[in-house]
C-alpha positions as YAML, in Angstrom:
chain: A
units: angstrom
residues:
- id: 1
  name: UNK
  ca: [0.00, 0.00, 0.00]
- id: 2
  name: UNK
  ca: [1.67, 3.50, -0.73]
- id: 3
  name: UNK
  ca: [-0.63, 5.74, 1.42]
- id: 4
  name: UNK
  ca: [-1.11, 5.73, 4.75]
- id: 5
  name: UNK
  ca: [-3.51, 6.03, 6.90]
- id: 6
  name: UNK
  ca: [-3.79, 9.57, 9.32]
- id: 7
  name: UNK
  ca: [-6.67, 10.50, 11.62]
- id: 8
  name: UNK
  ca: [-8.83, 12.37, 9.42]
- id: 9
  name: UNK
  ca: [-8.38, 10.71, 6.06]
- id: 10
  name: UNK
  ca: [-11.37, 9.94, 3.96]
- id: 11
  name: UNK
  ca: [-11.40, 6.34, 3.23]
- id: 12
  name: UNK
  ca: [-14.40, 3.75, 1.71]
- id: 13
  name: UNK
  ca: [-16.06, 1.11, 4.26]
- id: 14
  name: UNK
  ca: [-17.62, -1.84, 2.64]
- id: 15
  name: UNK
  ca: [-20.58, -3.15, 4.68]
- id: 16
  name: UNK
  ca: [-21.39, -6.73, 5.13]
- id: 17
  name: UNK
  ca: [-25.02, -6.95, 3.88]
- id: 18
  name: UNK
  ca: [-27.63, -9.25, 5.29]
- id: 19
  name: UNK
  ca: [-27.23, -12.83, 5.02]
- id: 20
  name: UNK
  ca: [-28.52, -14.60, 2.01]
- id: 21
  name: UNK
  ca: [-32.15, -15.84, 2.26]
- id: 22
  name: UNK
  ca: [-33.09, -19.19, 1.24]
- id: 23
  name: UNK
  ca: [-33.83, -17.47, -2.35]
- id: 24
  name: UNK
  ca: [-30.14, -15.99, -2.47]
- id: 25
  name: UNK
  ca: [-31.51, -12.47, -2.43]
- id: 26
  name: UNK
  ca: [-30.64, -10.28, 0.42]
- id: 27
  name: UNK
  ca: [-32.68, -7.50, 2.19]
- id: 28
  name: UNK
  ca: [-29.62, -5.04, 1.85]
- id: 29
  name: UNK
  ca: [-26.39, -5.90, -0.53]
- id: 30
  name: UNK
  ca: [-22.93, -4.95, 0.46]
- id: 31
  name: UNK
  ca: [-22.25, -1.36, -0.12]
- id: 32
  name: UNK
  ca: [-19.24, 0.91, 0.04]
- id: 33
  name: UNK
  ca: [-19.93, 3.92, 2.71]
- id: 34
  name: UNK
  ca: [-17.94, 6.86, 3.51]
- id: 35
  name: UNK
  ca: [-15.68, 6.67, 6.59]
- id: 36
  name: UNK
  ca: [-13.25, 8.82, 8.39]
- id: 37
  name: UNK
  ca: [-9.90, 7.64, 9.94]
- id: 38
  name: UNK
  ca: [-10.14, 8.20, 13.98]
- id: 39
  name: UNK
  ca: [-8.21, 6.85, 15.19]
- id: 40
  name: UNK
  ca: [-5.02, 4.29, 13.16]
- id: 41
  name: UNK
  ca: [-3.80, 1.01, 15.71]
- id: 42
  name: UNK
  ca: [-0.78, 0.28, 12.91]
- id: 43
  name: UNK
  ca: [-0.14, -2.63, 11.00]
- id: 44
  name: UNK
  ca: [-0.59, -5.99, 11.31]
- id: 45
  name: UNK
  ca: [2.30, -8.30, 12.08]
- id: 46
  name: UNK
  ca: [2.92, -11.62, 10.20]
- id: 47
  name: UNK
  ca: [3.13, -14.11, 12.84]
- id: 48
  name: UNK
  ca: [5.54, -16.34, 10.58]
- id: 49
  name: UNK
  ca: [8.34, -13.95, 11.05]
- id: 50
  name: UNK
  ca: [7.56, -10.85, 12.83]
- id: 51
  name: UNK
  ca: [7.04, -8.72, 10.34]
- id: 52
  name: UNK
  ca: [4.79, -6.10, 9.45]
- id: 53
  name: UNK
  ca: [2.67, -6.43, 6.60]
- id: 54
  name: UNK
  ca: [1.26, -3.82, 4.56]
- id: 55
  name: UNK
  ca: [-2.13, -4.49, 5.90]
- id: 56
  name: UNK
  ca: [-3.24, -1.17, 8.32]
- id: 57
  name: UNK
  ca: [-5.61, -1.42, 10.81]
- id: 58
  name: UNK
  ca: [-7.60, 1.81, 11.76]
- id: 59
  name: UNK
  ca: [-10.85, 3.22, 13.80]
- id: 60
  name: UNK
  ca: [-13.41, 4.21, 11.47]
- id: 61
  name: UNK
  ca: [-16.72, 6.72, 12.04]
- id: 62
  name: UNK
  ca: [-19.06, 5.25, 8.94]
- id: 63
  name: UNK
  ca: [-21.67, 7.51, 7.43]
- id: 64
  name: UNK
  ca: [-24.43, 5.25, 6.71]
- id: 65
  name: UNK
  ca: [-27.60, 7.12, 5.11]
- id: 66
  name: UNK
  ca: [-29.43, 6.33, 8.54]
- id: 67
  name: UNK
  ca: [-26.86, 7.26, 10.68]
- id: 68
  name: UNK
  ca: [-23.35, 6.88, 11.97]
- id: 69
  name: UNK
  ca: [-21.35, 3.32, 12.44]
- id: 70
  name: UNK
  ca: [-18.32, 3.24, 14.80]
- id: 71
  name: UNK
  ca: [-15.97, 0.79, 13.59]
- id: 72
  name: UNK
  ca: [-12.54, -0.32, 15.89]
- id: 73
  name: UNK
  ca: [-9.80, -2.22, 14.77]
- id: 74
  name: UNK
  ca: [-11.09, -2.42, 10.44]
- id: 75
  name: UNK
  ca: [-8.48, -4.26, 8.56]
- id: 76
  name: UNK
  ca: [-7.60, -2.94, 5.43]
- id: 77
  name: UNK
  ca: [-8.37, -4.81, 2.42]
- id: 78
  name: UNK
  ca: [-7.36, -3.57, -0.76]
- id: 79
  name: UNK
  ca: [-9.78, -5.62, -3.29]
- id: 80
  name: UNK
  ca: [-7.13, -7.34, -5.06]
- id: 81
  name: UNK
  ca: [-7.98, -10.89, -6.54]
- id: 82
  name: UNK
  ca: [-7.14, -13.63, -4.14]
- id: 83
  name: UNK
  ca: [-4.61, -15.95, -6.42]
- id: 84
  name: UNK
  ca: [-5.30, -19.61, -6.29]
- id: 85
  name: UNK
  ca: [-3.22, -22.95, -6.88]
- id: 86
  name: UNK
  ca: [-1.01, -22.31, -9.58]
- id: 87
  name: UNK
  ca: [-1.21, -26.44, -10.56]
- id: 88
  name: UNK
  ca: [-5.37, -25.60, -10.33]
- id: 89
  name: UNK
  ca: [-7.04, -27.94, -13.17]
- id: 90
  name: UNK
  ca: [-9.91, -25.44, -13.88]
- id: 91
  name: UNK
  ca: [-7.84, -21.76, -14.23]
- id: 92
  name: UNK
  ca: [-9.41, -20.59, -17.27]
- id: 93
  name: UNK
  ca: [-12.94, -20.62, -15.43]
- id: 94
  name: UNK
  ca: [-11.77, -18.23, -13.32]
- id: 95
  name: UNK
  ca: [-13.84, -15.31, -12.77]
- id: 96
  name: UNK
  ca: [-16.44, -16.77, -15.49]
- id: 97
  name: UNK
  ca: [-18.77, -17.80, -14.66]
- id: 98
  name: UNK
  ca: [-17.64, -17.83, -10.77]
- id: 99
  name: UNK
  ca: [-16.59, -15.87, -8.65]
- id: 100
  name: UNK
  ca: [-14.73, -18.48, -6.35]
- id: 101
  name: UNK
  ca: [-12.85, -21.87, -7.36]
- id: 102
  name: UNK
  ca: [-11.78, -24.92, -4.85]
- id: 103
  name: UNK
  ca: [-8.03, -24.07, -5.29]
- id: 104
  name: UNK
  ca: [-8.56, -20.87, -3.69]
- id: 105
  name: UNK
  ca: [-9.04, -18.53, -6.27]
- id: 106
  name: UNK
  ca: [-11.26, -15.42, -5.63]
- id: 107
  name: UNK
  ca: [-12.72, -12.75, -7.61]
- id: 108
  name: UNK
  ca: [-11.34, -9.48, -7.32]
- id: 109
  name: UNK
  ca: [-13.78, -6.98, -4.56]
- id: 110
  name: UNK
  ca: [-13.29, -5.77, -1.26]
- id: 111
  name: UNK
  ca: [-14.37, -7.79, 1.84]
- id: 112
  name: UNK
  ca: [-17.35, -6.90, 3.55]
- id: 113
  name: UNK
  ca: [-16.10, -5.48, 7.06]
- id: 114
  name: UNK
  ca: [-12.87, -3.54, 6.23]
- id: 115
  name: UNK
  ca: [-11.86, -0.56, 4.50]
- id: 116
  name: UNK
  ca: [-9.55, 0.93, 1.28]
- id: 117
  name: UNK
  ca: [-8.92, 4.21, -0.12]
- id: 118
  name: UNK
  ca: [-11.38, 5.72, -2.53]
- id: 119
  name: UNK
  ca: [-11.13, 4.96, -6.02]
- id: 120
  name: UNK
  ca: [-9.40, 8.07, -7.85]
- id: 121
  name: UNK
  ca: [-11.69, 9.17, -10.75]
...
């Protein structure tokens, strides 16, 4: 990650959503929100060697359209496709028509329940 976070920043929240009903519609979808930085805990450590990674953890006041959200400890999460197996049988399905494949592959989005900059436009 090349920024980093500071109280005050302006970053995106992505909500959870509702669980899936039986139907596989939900009552409300994942969404990205608004969010301010208020607080930034650092980064998390990689227990394998001691590290840091560049994954930031931060406090987050979320501006919801029916009110404010007070998030501690959000991980960022930075949307990036999750690779798979590289010996996976099946790579050329990836990402259609799935989203997901058994060797771990995942289709590039952001996680519900963390944060990441704001898409420059």
């Amino acid at each position: 990650m090349s920024q980093i976070p500071s109280v005050g920043r302006i970053v995106h929240y992505v909500s959870h959503g509702t669980p899936p009903r039986p139907d596989g519609t939900q009552a409300f979808t994942s969404q990205c929100r608004a969010a301010i930085v208020t607080a930034v805990q650092g980064q998390l450590v990689n227990p394998a060697d001691g590290e840091n990674t560049d994954t930031w953890i931060a406090d987050l006041a979320v501006i919801n359209p029916t009110g404010l959200f007070f998030h501690e400890g959000c991980e960022h999460h930075d949307g990036a496709e999750t690779p798979g197996s590289p010996d996976c049988p099946n790579s050329e399905s990836h990402g259609s028509p799935h989203r997901y494949c058994a060797c771990g592959w995942m289709e590039a989005s952001p996680r519900g329940g963390t944060w990441h900059w704001p898409e420059r436009v």
